Tab-separated table of C-alpha atoms and ligand atoms in Angstrom:
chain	number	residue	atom	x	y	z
A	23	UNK	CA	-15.815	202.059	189.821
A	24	UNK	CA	-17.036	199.932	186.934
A	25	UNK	CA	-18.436	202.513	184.673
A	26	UNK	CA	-16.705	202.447	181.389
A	27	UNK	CA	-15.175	205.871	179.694
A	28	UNK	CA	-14.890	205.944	175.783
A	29	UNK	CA	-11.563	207.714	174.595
A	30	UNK	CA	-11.274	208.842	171.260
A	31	UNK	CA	-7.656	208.714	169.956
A	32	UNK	CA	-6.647	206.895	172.692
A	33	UNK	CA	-3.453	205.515	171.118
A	34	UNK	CA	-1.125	208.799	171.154
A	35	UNK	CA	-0.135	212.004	173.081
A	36	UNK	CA	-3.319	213.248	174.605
A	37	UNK	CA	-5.545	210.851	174.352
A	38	UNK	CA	-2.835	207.772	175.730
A	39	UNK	CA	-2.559	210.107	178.522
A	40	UNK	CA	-5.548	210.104	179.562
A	41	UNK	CA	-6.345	206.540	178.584
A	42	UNK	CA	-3.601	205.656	181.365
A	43	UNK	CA	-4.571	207.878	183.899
A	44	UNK	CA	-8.243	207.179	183.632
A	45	UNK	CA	-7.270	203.137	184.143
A	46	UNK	CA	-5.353	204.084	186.823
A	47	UNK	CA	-8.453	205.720	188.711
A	48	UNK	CA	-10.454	202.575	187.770
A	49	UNK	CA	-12.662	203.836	184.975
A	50	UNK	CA	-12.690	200.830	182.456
A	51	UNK	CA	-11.127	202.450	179.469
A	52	UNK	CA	-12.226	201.859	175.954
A	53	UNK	CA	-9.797	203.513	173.749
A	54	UNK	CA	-10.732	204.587	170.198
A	55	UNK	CA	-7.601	204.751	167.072
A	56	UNK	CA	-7.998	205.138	163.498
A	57	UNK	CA	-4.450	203.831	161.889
A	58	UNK	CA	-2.003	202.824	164.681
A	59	UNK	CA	-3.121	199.579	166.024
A	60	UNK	CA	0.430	198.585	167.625
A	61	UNK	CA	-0.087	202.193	169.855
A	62	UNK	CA	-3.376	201.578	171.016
A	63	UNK	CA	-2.768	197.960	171.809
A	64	UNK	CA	0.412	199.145	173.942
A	65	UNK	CA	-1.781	201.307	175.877
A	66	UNK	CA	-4.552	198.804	176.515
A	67	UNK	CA	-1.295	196.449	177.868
A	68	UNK	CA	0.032	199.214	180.082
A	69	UNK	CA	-3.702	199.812	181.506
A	70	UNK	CA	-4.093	195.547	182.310
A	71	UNK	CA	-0.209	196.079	183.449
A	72	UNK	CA	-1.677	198.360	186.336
A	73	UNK	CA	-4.143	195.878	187.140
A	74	UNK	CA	-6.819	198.092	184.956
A	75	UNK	CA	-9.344	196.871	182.042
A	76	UNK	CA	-9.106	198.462	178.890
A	77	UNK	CA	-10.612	197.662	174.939
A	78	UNK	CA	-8.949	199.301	171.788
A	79	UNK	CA	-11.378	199.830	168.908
A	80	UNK	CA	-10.537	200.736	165.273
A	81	UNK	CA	-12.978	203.647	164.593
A	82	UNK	CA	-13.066	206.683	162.427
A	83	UNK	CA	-14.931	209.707	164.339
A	84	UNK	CA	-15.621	210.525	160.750
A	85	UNK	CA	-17.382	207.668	160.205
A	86	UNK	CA	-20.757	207.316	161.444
A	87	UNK	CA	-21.009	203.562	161.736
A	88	UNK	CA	-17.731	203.167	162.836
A	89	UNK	CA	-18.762	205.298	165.637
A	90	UNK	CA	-21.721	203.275	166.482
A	91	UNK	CA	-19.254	200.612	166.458
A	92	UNK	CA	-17.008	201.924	168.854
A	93	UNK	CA	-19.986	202.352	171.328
A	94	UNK	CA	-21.087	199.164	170.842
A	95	UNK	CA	-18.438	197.560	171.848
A	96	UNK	CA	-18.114	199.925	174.919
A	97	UNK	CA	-21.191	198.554	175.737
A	98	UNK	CA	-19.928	195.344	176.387
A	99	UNK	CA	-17.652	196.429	179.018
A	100	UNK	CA	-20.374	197.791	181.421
A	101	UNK	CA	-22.267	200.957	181.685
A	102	UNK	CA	-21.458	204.000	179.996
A	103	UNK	CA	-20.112	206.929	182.524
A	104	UNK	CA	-18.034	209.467	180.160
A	105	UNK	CA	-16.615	210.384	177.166
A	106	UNK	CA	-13.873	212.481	176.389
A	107	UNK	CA	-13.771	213.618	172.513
A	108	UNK	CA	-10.039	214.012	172.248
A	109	UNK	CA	-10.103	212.253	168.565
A	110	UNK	CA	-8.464	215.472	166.465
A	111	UNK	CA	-6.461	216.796	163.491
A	112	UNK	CA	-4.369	219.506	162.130
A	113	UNK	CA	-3.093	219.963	158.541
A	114	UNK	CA	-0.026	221.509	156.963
A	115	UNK	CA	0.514	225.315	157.148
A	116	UNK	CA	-1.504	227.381	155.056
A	117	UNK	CA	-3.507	230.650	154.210
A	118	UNK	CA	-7.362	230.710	154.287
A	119	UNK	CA	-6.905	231.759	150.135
A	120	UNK	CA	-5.038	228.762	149.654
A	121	UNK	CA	-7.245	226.064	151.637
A	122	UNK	CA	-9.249	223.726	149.110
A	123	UNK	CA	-12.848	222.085	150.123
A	124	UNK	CA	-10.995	218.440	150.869
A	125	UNK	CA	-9.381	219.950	153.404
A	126	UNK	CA	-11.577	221.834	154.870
A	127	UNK	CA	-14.333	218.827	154.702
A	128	UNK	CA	-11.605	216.927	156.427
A	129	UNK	CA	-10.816	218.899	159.476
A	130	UNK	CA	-14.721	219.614	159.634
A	131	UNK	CA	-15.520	216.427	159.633
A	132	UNK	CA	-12.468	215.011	161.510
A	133	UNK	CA	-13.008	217.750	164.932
A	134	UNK	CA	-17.210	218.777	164.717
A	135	UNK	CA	-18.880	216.132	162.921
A	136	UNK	CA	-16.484	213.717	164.957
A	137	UNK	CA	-17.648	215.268	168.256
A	138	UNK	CA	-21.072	215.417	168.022
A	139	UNK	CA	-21.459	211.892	166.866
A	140	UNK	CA	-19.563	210.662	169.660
A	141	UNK	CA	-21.413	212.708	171.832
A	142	UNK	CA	-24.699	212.115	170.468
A	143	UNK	CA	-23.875	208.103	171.437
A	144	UNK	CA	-22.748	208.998	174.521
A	145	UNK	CA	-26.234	211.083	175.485
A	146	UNK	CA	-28.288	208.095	174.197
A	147	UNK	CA	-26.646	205.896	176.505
A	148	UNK	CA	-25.865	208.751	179.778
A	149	UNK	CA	-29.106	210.876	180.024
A	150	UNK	CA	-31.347	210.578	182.176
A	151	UNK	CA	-34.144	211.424	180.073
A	152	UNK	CA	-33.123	207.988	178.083
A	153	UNK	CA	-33.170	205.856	181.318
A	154	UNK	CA	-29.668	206.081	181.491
A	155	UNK	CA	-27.290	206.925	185.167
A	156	UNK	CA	-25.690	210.552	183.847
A	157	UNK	CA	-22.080	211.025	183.008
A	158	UNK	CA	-19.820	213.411	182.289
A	159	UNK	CA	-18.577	214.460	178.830
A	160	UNK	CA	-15.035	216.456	178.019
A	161	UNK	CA	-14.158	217.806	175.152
A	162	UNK	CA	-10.913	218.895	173.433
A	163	UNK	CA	-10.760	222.419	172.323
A	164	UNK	CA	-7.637	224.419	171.848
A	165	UNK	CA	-6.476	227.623	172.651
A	166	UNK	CA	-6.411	227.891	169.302
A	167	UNK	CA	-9.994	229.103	168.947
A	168	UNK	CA	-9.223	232.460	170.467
A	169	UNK	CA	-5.719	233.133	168.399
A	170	UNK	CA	-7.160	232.138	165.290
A	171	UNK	CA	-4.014	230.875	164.337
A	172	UNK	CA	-2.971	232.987	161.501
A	173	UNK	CA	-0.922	232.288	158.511
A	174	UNK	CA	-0.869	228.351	160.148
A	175	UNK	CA	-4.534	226.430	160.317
A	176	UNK	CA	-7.305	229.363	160.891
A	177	UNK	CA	-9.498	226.114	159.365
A	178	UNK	CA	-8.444	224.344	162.465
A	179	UNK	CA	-8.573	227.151	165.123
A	180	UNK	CA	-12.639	227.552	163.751
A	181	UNK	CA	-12.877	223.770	164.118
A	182	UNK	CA	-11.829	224.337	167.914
A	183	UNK	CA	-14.686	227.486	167.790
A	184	UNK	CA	-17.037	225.195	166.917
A	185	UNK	CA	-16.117	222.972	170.059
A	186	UNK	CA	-16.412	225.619	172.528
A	187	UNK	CA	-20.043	226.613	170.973
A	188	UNK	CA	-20.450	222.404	170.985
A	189	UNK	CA	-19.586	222.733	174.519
A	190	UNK	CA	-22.054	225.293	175.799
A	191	UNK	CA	-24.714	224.136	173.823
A	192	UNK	CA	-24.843	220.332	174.679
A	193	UNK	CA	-24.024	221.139	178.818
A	194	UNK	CA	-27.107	223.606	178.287
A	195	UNK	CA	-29.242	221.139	176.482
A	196	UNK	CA	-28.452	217.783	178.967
A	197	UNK	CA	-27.853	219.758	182.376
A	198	UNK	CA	-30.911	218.354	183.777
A	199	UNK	CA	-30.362	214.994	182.815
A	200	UNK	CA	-27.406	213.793	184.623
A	201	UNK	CA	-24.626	215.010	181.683
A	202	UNK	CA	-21.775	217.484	183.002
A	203	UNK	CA	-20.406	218.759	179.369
A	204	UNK	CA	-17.076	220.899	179.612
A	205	UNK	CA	-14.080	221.185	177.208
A	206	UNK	CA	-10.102	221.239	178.148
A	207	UNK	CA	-8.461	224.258	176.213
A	208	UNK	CA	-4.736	223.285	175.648
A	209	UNK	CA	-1.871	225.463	174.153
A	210	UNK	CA	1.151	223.718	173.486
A	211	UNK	CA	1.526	220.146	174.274
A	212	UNK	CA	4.192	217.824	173.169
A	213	UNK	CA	2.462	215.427	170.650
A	214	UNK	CA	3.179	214.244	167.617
A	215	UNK	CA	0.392	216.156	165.781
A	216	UNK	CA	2.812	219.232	165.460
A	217	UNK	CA	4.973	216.601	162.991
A	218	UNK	CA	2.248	215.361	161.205
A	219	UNK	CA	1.338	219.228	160.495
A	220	UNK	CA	4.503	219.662	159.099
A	221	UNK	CA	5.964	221.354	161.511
A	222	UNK	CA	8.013	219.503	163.389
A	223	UNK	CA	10.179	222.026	165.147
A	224	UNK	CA	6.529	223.808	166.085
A	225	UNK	CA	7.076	223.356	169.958
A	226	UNK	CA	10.792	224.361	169.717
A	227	UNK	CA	10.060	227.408	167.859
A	228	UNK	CA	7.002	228.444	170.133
A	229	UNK	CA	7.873	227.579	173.549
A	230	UNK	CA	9.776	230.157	174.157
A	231	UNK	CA	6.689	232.349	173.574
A	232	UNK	CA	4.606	230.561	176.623
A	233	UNK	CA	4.467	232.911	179.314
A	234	UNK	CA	5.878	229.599	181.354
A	235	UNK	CA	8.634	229.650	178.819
A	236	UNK	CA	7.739	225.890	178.243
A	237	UNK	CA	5.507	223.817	176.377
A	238	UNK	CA	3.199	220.865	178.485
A	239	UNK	CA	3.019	217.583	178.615
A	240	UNK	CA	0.064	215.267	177.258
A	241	UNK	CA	0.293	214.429	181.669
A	242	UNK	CA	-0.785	217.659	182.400
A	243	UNK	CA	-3.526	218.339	179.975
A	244	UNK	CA	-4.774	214.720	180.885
A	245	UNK	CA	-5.253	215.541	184.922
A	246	UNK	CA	-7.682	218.175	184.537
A	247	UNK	CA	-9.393	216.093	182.076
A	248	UNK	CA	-9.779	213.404	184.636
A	249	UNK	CA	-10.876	216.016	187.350
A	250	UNK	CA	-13.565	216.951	185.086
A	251	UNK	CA	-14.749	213.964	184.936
A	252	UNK	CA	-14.969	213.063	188.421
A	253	UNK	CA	-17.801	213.874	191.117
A	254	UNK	CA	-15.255	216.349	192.300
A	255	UNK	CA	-16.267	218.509	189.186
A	256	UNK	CA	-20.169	217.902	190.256
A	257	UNK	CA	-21.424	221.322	190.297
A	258	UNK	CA	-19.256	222.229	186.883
A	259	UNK	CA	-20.368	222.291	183.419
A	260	UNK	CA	-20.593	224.176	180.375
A	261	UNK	CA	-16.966	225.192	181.339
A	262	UNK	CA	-14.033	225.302	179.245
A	263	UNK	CA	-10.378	224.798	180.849
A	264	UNK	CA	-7.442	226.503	179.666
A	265	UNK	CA	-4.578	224.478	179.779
A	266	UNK	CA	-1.450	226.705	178.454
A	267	UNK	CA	0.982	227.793	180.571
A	268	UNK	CA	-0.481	231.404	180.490
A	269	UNK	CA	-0.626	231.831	176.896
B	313	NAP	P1	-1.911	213.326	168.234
B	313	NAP	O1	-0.709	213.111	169.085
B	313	NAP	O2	-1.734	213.659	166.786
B	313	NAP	O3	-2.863	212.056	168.389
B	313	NAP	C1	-4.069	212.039	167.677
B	313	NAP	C2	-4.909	210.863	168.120
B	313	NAP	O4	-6.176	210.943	167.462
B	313	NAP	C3	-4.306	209.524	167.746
B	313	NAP	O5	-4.665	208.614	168.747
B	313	NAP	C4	-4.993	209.209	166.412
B	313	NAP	O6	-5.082	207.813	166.167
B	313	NAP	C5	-6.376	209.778	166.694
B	313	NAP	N1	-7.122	210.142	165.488
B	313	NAP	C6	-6.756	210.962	164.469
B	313	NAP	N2	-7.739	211.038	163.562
B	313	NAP	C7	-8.731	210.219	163.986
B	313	NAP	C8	-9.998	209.855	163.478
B	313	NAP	N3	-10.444	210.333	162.304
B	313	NAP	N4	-10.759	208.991	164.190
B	313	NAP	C9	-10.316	208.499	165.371
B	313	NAP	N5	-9.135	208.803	165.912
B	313	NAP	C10	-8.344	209.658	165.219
B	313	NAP	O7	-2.840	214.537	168.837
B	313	NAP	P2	-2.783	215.270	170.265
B	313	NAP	O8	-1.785	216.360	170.182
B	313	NAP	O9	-2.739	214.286	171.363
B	313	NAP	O10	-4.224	215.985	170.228
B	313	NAP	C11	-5.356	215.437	170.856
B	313	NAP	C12	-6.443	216.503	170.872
B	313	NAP	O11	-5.970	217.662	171.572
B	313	NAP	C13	-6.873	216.992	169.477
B	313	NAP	O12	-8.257	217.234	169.453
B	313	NAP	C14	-6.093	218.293	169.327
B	313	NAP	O13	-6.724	219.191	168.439
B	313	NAP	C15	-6.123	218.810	170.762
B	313	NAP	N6	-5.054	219.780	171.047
B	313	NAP	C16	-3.736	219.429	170.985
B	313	NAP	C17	-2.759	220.377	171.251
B	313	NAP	C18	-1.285	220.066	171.195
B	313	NAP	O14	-0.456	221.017	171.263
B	313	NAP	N7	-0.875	218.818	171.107
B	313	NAP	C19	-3.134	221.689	171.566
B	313	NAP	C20	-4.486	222.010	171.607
B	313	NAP	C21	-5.443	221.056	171.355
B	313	NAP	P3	-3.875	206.986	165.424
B	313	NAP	O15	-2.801	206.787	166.468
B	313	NAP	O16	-4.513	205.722	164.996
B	313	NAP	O17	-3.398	207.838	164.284
């Protein structure tokens, strides 16, 4: 294969996962961070290590020219064949009466805004309506969006709403062009974005909670990721994952 995907927050948990398992099934892997250069670099080294081609770009998915950027330079690796919109953010525990607009703008403009500029990129380049080959496109929802998340980050649970709307909508709108458009639904994963919530004893607390009685691994949210974006997905899209250990 020499079709290139773009991963947003490629440098940690998730993303990194899939960054290394997509080089490993010979996608050329252009990896997208927005503070933590020395991470995404490691994972660009580990993906040439396995004999795979990789790019690390400084980009903010908030940032709408340093999103053009980021595609841009994807371009220069070869064709454009998916996109996975994993870029995301959570913020400190808090009730909906106590949320200002900052952070609401922020985790708005961080997990939507984010998403459908990368996506909107991606469709230039993918559909066929634009001349380009098709593609596929996942994105990174949460299981979040159904258990509203209460007392924690309801701002971010609506964020990951607005994803799985995102998702039906833009599979319905590019089916016939070539663009498969689903969305992974994890529960809890073993990141560090529990920590930089605040919470960093979040998965210890929880896990017990999983029907499992575990949390997952960024491994096993990034397999179906990379099944969705293979022709073994063909006939799927507009579908949305759940990846949570039954919760
Ligand atoms: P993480 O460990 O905190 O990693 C976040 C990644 O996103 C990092 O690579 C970070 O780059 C990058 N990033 C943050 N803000 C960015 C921005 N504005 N522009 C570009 N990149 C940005 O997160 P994770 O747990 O892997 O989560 C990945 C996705 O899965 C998110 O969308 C999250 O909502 C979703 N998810 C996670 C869980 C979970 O339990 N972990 C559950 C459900 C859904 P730097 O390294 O440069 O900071």
């Amino acid at each position: 294969m020499n079709k290139v995907l773009v991963v947003t927050g490629g440098s940690r948990g998730i993303g990194r996962a899939v960054s290394l398992l997509a080089g490993k099934r010979g996608w050329i892997v252009c990896l997208s961070y927005v503070a933590n250069r020395e991470a995404a670099d490691s994972v660009v080294r580990e993906i040439e290590a396995g004999g795979g081609k990789a790019l690390a770009v400084k980009s903010d998915v908030a940032v709408e020219a340093e999103v053009a950027a980021l595609f841009a330079a994807a371009d220069r690796l070869g064709p454009l064949g998916g996109l996975v919109n994993n870029a995301g953010v959570v913020d400190v525990a808090a009730r909906v009466d106590e949320m200002k607009a900052a952070r609401l703008t922020r985790m708005m403009t961080t997990n939507i805004v984010g998403s459908f500029l990368c996506a909107g990129q991606a469709v230039r380049r993918m559909s066929t309506r634009h001349g380009g080959q098709g593609g596929a496109i996942v994105n990174l929802s949460s299981v979040a969006a159904r258990l509203g998340a209460p007392n924690q980050y309801v701002d971010y649970a609506a964020s990951k709403g607005a994803i799985d709307s995102f998702t039906t909508g833009l599979a319905l709108e590019v089916a016939a062009e070539g663009i498969r458009v689903n969305a992974v639904a994890p529960g809890l994963i073993e990141t560090e974005i529990h920590a930089s919530g605040g919470q960093p004893d979040r998965l210890a607390r929880l896990g017990p909670s999983v029907p499992m009685k575990r949390v997952g691994t960024a491994e096993e949210v990034a397999a179906p990721i990379l099944w969705l974006l293979s022709d073994e997905a063909s006939y799927t899209t507009g579908t949305i994952v759940t990846v949570s250990g039954g919760r």
